[in-house]
mmCIF file of N, CA and C in Angstrom:
data_model
loop_
_atom_site.group_PDB
_atom_site.id
_atom_site.type_symbol
_atom_site.label_atom_id
_atom_site.label_comp_id
_atom_site.label_asym_id
_atom_site.label_seq_id
_atom_site.Cartn_x
_atom_site.Cartn_y
_atom_site.Cartn_z
ATOM 1 N N MET A 242 174.508 -17.849 173.151
ATOM 2 C CA MET A 242 173.283 -17.084 173.127
ATOM 3 C C MET A 242 172.198 -17.876 173.841
ATOM 4 N N SER A 243 171.667 -17.246 174.805
ATOM 5 C CA SER A 243 170.577 -17.915 175.521
ATOM 6 C C SER A 243 169.249 -17.319 175.070
ATOM 7 N N LYS A 244 168.281 -18.197 174.918
ATOM 8 C CA LYS A 244 166.972 -17.751 174.463
ATOM 9 C C LYS A 244 166.176 -17.245 175.644
ATOM 10 N N LYS A 245 165.463 -16.203 175.426
ATOM 11 C CA LYS A 245 164.580 -15.705 176.469
ATOM 12 C C LYS A 245 163.304 -16.546 176.470
ATOM 13 N N PRO A 246 162.837 -16.919 177.638
ATOM 14 C CA PRO A 246 161.585 -17.699 177.665
ATOM 15 C C PRO A 246 160.412 -16.827 177.199
ATOM 16 N N LYS A 247 159.590 -17.425 176.360
ATOM 17 C CA LYS A 247 158.439 -16.683 175.846
ATOM 18 C C LYS A 247 157.381 -16.553 176.925
ATOM 19 N N LYS A 248 156.767 -15.405 176.965
ATOM 20 C CA LYS A 248 155.669 -15.226 177.911
ATOM 21 C C LYS A 248 154.454 -15.960 177.373
ATOM 22 N N LYS A 249 153.795 -16.668 178.270
ATOM 23 C CA LYS A 249 152.618 -17.417 177.858
ATOM 24 C C LYS A 249 151.468 -16.446 177.631
ATOM 25 N N LYS A 250 150.803 -16.622 176.536
ATOM 26 C CA LYS A 250 149.662 -15.787 176.217
ATOM 27 C C LYS A 250 148.459 -16.244 177.040
ATOM 28 N N GLN A 251 147.822 -15.309 177.716
ATOM 29 C CA GLN A 251 146.656 -15.689 178.507
ATOM 30 C C GLN A 251 145.467 -15.889 177.576
ATOM 31 N N ILE A 252 144.848 -17.054 177.694
ATOM 32 C CA ILE A 252 143.744 -17.408 176.810
ATOM 33 C C ILE A 252 142.440 -17.068 177.499
ATOM 34 N N ARG A 253 141.564 -16.418 176.755
ATOM 35 C CA ARG A 253 140.240 -16.075 177.287
ATOM 36 C C ARG A 253 139.195 -16.900 176.570
ATOM 37 N N ASN A 254 138.252 -17.369 177.341
ATOM 38 C CA ASN A 254 137.140 -18.117 176.784
ATOM 39 C C ASN A 254 135.980 -17.136 176.603
ATOM 40 N N LYS A 255 135.965 -16.448 175.472
ATOM 41 C CA LYS A 255 134.969 -15.402 175.248
ATOM 42 C C LYS A 255 133.556 -15.965 175.173
ATOM 43 N N THR A 256 133.414 -17.124 174.558
ATOM 44 C CA THR A 256 132.093 -17.726 174.442
ATOM 45 C C THR A 256 131.564 -18.114 175.814
ATOM 46 N N GLY A 257 132.414 -18.711 176.638
ATOM 47 C CA GLY A 257 132.005 -19.088 177.989
ATOM 48 C C GLY A 257 131.616 -17.880 178.817
ATOM 49 N N GLU A 258 132.404 -16.802 178.698
ATOM 50 C CA GLU A 258 132.084 -15.574 179.428
ATOM 51 C C GLU A 258 130.739 -15.014 178.981
ATOM 52 N N MET A 259 130.496 -15.040 177.684
ATOM 53 C CA MET A 259 129.248 -14.513 177.154
ATOM 54 C C MET A 259 128.058 -15.340 177.653
ATOM 55 N N LEU A 260 128.195 -16.669 177.632
ATOM 56 C CA LEU A 260 127.105 -17.526 178.090
ATOM 57 C C LEU A 260 126.856 -17.363 179.584
ATOM 58 N N ARG A 261 127.922 -17.238 180.374
ATOM 59 C CA ARG A 261 127.747 -17.023 181.816
ATOM 60 C C ARG A 261 127.059 -15.690 182.095
ATOM 61 N N ASP A 262 127.470 -14.633 181.383
ATOM 62 C CA ASP A 262 126.829 -13.334 181.561
ATOM 63 C C ASP A 262 125.349 -13.405 181.208
ATOM 64 N N TYR A 263 125.034 -14.090 180.110
ATOM 65 C CA TYR A 263 123.633 -14.224 179.695
ATOM 66 C C TYR A 263 122.838 -14.996 180.741
ATOM 67 N N ALA A 264 123.409 -16.091 181.251
ATOM 68 C CA ALA A 264 122.702 -16.899 182.252
ATOM 69 C C ALA A 264 122.497 -16.112 183.540
ATOM 70 N N ASN A 265 123.505 -15.366 183.966
ATOM 71 C CA ASN A 265 123.371 -14.570 185.191
ATOM 72 C C ASN A 265 122.329 -13.472 185.028
ATOM 73 N N ALA A 266 122.331 -12.798 183.881
ATOM 74 C CA ALA A 266 121.347 -11.751 183.643
ATOM 75 C C ALA A 266 119.940 -12.347 183.598
ATOM 76 N N ASN A 267 119.786 -13.509 182.953
ATOM 77 C CA ASN A 267 118.491 -14.173 182.872
ATOM 78 C C ASN A 267 118.022 -14.593 184.259
ATOM 79 N N ARG A 268 118.928 -15.096 185.088
ATOM 80 C CA ARG A 268 118.575 -15.523 186.436
ATOM 81 C C ARG A 268 118.115 -14.330 187.278
ATOM 82 N N GLN A 269 118.837 -13.209 187.167
ATOM 83 C CA GLN A 269 118.455 -12.012 187.924
ATOM 84 C C GLN A 269 117.093 -11.502 187.473
ATOM 85 N N TYR A 270 116.858 -11.497 186.172
ATOM 86 C CA TYR A 270 115.575 -11.045 185.637
ATOM 87 C C TYR A 270 114.442 -11.947 186.131
ATOM 88 N N THR A 271 114.666 -13.259 186.098
ATOM 89 C CA THR A 271 113.642 -14.211 186.527
ATOM 90 C C THR A 271 113.358 -14.065 188.018
ATOM 91 N N ASP A 272 114.408 -13.937 188.826
ATOM 92 C CA ASP A 272 114.215 -13.766 190.269
ATOM 93 C C ASP A 272 113.426 -12.497 190.571
ATOM 94 N N GLU A 273 113.766 -11.408 189.892
ATOM 95 C CA GLU A 273 113.052 -10.137 190.097
ATOM 96 C C GLU A 273 111.592 -10.267 189.667
ATOM 97 N N ASN A 274 111.364 -10.929 188.546
ATOM 98 C CA ASN A 274 110.009 -11.101 188.037
ATOM 99 C C ASN A 274 109.169 -11.949 188.999
ATOM 100 N N ARG A 275 109.736 -13.027 189.498
ATOM 101 C CA ARG A 275 109.008 -13.890 190.444
ATOM 102 C C ARG A 275 108.729 -13.162 191.746
ATOM 103 N N ARG A 276 109.701 -12.380 192.230
ATOM 104 C CA ARG A 276 109.500 -11.618 193.464
ATOM 105 C C ARG A 276 108.355 -10.618 193.289
ATOM 106 N N ARG A 277 108.340 -9.940 192.136
ATOM 107 C CA ARG A 277 107.289 -8.968 191.854
ATOM 108 C C ARG A 277 105.916 -9.641 191.780
ATOM 109 N N GLN A 278 105.875 -10.831 191.158
ATOM 110 C CA GLN A 278 104.606 -11.551 191.064
ATOM 111 C C GLN A 278 104.120 -12.007 192.430
ATOM 112 N N GLU A 279 105.047 -12.419 193.311
ATOM 113 C CA GLU A 279 104.649 -12.822 194.655
ATOM 114 C C GLU A 279 104.089 -11.634 195.435
ATOM 115 N N GLU A 280 104.696 -10.446 195.247
ATOM 116 C CA GLU A 280 104.196 -9.250 195.923
ATOM 117 C C GLU A 280 102.802 -8.889 195.442
ATOM 118 N N GLU A 281 102.543 -9.095 194.146
ATOM 119 C CA GLU A 281 101.225 -8.776 193.593
ATOM 120 C C GLU A 281 100.193 -9.833 193.931
ATOM 121 N N GLY A 282 100.639 -10.982 194.392
ATOM 122 C CA GLY A 282 99.720 -12.045 194.773
ATOM 123 C C GLY A 282 99.363 -12.985 193.634
ATOM 124 N N VAL A 283 100.151 -12.981 192.576
ATOM 125 C CA VAL A 283 99.897 -13.885 191.457
ATOM 126 C C VAL A 283 100.428 -15.255 191.841
ATOM 127 N N LYS A 284 99.565 -16.277 191.776
ATOM 128 C CA LYS A 284 99.994 -17.638 192.116
ATOM 129 C C LYS A 284 100.403 -18.376 190.845
ATOM 130 N N PRO A 285 101.565 -19.026 190.880
ATOM 131 C CA PRO A 285 101.967 -19.818 189.708
ATOM 132 C C PRO A 285 101.075 -21.042 189.561
ATOM 133 N N GLU A 286 100.654 -21.293 188.332
ATOM 134 C CA GLU A 286 99.768 -22.426 188.055
ATOM 135 C C GLU A 286 100.402 -23.329 187.006
ATOM 136 N N GLY A 287 100.824 -24.504 187.400
ATOM 137 C CA GLY A 287 101.327 -25.501 186.456
ATOM 138 C C GLY A 287 102.491 -25.017 185.621
ATOM 139 N N LEU A 288 102.398 -25.231 184.315
ATOM 140 C CA LEU A 288 103.484 -24.875 183.399
ATOM 141 C C LEU A 288 103.388 -23.437 182.906
ATOM 142 N N LYS A 289 102.379 -22.701 183.347
ATOM 143 C CA LYS A 289 102.188 -21.345 182.826
ATOM 144 C C LYS A 289 103.251 -20.365 183.312
ATOM 145 N N ASN A 290 103.780 -20.579 184.507
ATOM 146 C CA ASN A 290 104.682 -19.590 185.098
ATOM 147 C C ASN A 290 106.146 -20.025 185.063
ATOM 148 N N LEU A 291 106.529 -20.845 184.105
ATOM 149 C CA LEU A 291 107.921 -21.273 183.996
ATOM 150 C C LEU A 291 108.721 -20.262 183.188
ATOM 151 N N ASN A 292 110.003 -20.133 183.534
ATOM 152 C CA ASN A 292 110.845 -19.262 182.729
ATOM 153 C C ASN A 292 111.241 -20.003 181.451
ATOM 154 N N PRO A 293 111.770 -19.313 180.463
ATOM 155 C CA PRO A 293 112.082 -19.947 179.168
ATOM 156 C C PRO A 293 113.028 -21.150 179.282
ATOM 157 N N THR A 294 114.005 -21.090 180.166
ATOM 158 C CA THR A 294 114.930 -22.213 180.319
ATOM 159 C C THR A 294 114.200 -23.451 180.828
ATOM 160 N N GLU A 295 113.311 -23.262 181.792
ATOM 161 C CA GLU A 295 112.548 -24.383 182.331
ATOM 162 C C GLU A 295 111.607 -24.958 181.279
ATOM 163 N N LYS A 296 111.034 -24.108 180.457
ATOM 164 C CA LYS A 296 110.153 -24.587 179.382
ATOM 165 C C LYS A 296 110.928 -25.441 178.383
ATOM 166 N N ILE A 297 112.145 -25.008 178.049
ATOM 167 C CA ILE A 297 112.973 -25.771 177.113
ATOM 168 C C ILE A 297 113.326 -27.123 177.718
ATOM 169 N N CYS A 298 113.664 -27.144 179.014
ATOM 170 C CA CYS A 298 113.994 -28.415 179.677
ATOM 171 C C CYS A 298 112.802 -29.364 179.665
ATOM 172 N N VAL A 299 111.617 -28.857 179.930
ATOM 173 C CA VAL A 299 110.418 -29.690 179.915
ATOM 174 C C VAL A 299 110.178 -30.228 178.504
ATOM 175 N N ALA A 300 110.348 -29.377 177.498
ATOM 176 C CA ALA A 300 110.141 -29.805 176.111
ATOM 177 C C ALA A 300 111.143 -30.903 175.719
ATOM 178 N N VAL A 301 112.407 -30.752 176.126
ATOM 179 C CA VAL A 301 113.427 -31.756 175.798
ATOM 180 C C VAL A 301 113.100 -33.085 176.478
ATOM 181 N N ILE A 302 112.663 -33.033 177.727
ATOM 182 C CA ILE A 302 112.317 -34.257 178.456
ATOM 183 C C ILE A 302 111.133 -34.958 177.792
ATOM 184 N N VAL A 303 110.117 -34.183 177.409
ATOM 185 C CA VAL A 303 108.937 -34.769 176.765
ATOM 186 C C VAL A 303 109.314 -35.385 175.427
ATOM 187 N N LEU A 304 110.095 -34.657 174.628
ATOM 188 C CA LEU A 304 110.508 -35.196 173.328
ATOM 189 C C LEU A 304 111.384 -36.437 173.487
ATOM 190 N N GLY A 305 112.251 -36.444 174.501
ATOM 191 C CA GLY A 305 113.066 -37.623 174.767
ATOM 192 C C GLY A 305 112.212 -38.821 175.145
ATOM 193 N N GLY A 306 111.192 -38.585 175.969
ATOM 194 C CA GLY A 306 110.278 -39.671 176.345
ATOM 195 C C GLY A 306 109.533 -40.219 175.152
ATOM 196 N N ILE A 307 109.070 -39.337 174.283
ATOM 197 C CA ILE A 307 108.375 -39.774 173.069
ATOM 198 C C ILE A 307 109.325 -40.593 172.188
ATOM 199 N N GLY A 308 110.569 -40.121 172.072
ATOM 200 C CA GLY A 308 111.562 -40.847 171.280
ATOM 201 C C GLY A 308 111.834 -42.234 171.825
ATOM 202 N N LEU A 309 111.918 -42.352 173.153
ATOM 203 C CA LEU A 309 112.143 -43.672 173.764
ATOM 204 C C LEU A 309 110.968 -44.612 173.516
ATOM 205 N N VAL A 310 109.749 -44.069 173.625
ATOM 206 C CA VAL A 310 108.565 -44.897 173.365
ATOM 207 C C VAL A 310 108.569 -45.372 171.932
ATOM 208 N N ILE A 311 108.870 -44.506 171.003
ATOM 209 C CA ILE A 311 108.891 -44.887 169.589
ATOM 210 C C ILE A 311 109.976 -45.932 169.333
ATOM 211 N N LYS A 312 111.158 -45.724 169.933
ATOM 212 C CA LYS A 312 112.283 -46.620 169.676
ATOM 213 C C LYS A 312 112.043 -48.020 170.235
ATOM 214 N N TYR A 313 111.576 -48.120 171.467
ATOM 215 C CA TYR A 313 111.505 -49.423 172.121
ATOM 216 C C TYR A 313 110.134 -50.084 172.069
ATOM 217 N N VAL A 314 109.071 -49.331 171.905
ATOM 218 C CA VAL A 314 107.744 -49.933 171.900
ATOM 219 C C VAL A 314 107.241 -50.137 170.480
ATOM 220 N N ILE A 315 107.341 -49.121 169.660
ATOM 221 C CA ILE A 315 106.772 -49.210 168.318
ATOM 222 C C ILE A 315 107.715 -49.943 167.362
ATOM 223 N N LEU A 316 108.992 -49.618 167.388
ATOM 224 C CA LEU A 316 109.926 -50.236 166.439
ATOM 225 C C LEU A 316 110.453 -51.487 166.976
#
């Protein structure tokens, strides 16, 4: 009796697909919003015109800098 080889089950990364879809939709929305603002003549000023992802990155960098100062200078 010979065994039949089992078919390999194709694995899907549902979480990765969901995150990629969210990032792509967010990118398209941001690009459209910026294009519309440029057409209206709105000029971006400093941190006011950042998208949510950029704001989070800035916040993480600032908090990391504060943490480094506390760790190496104060303590």
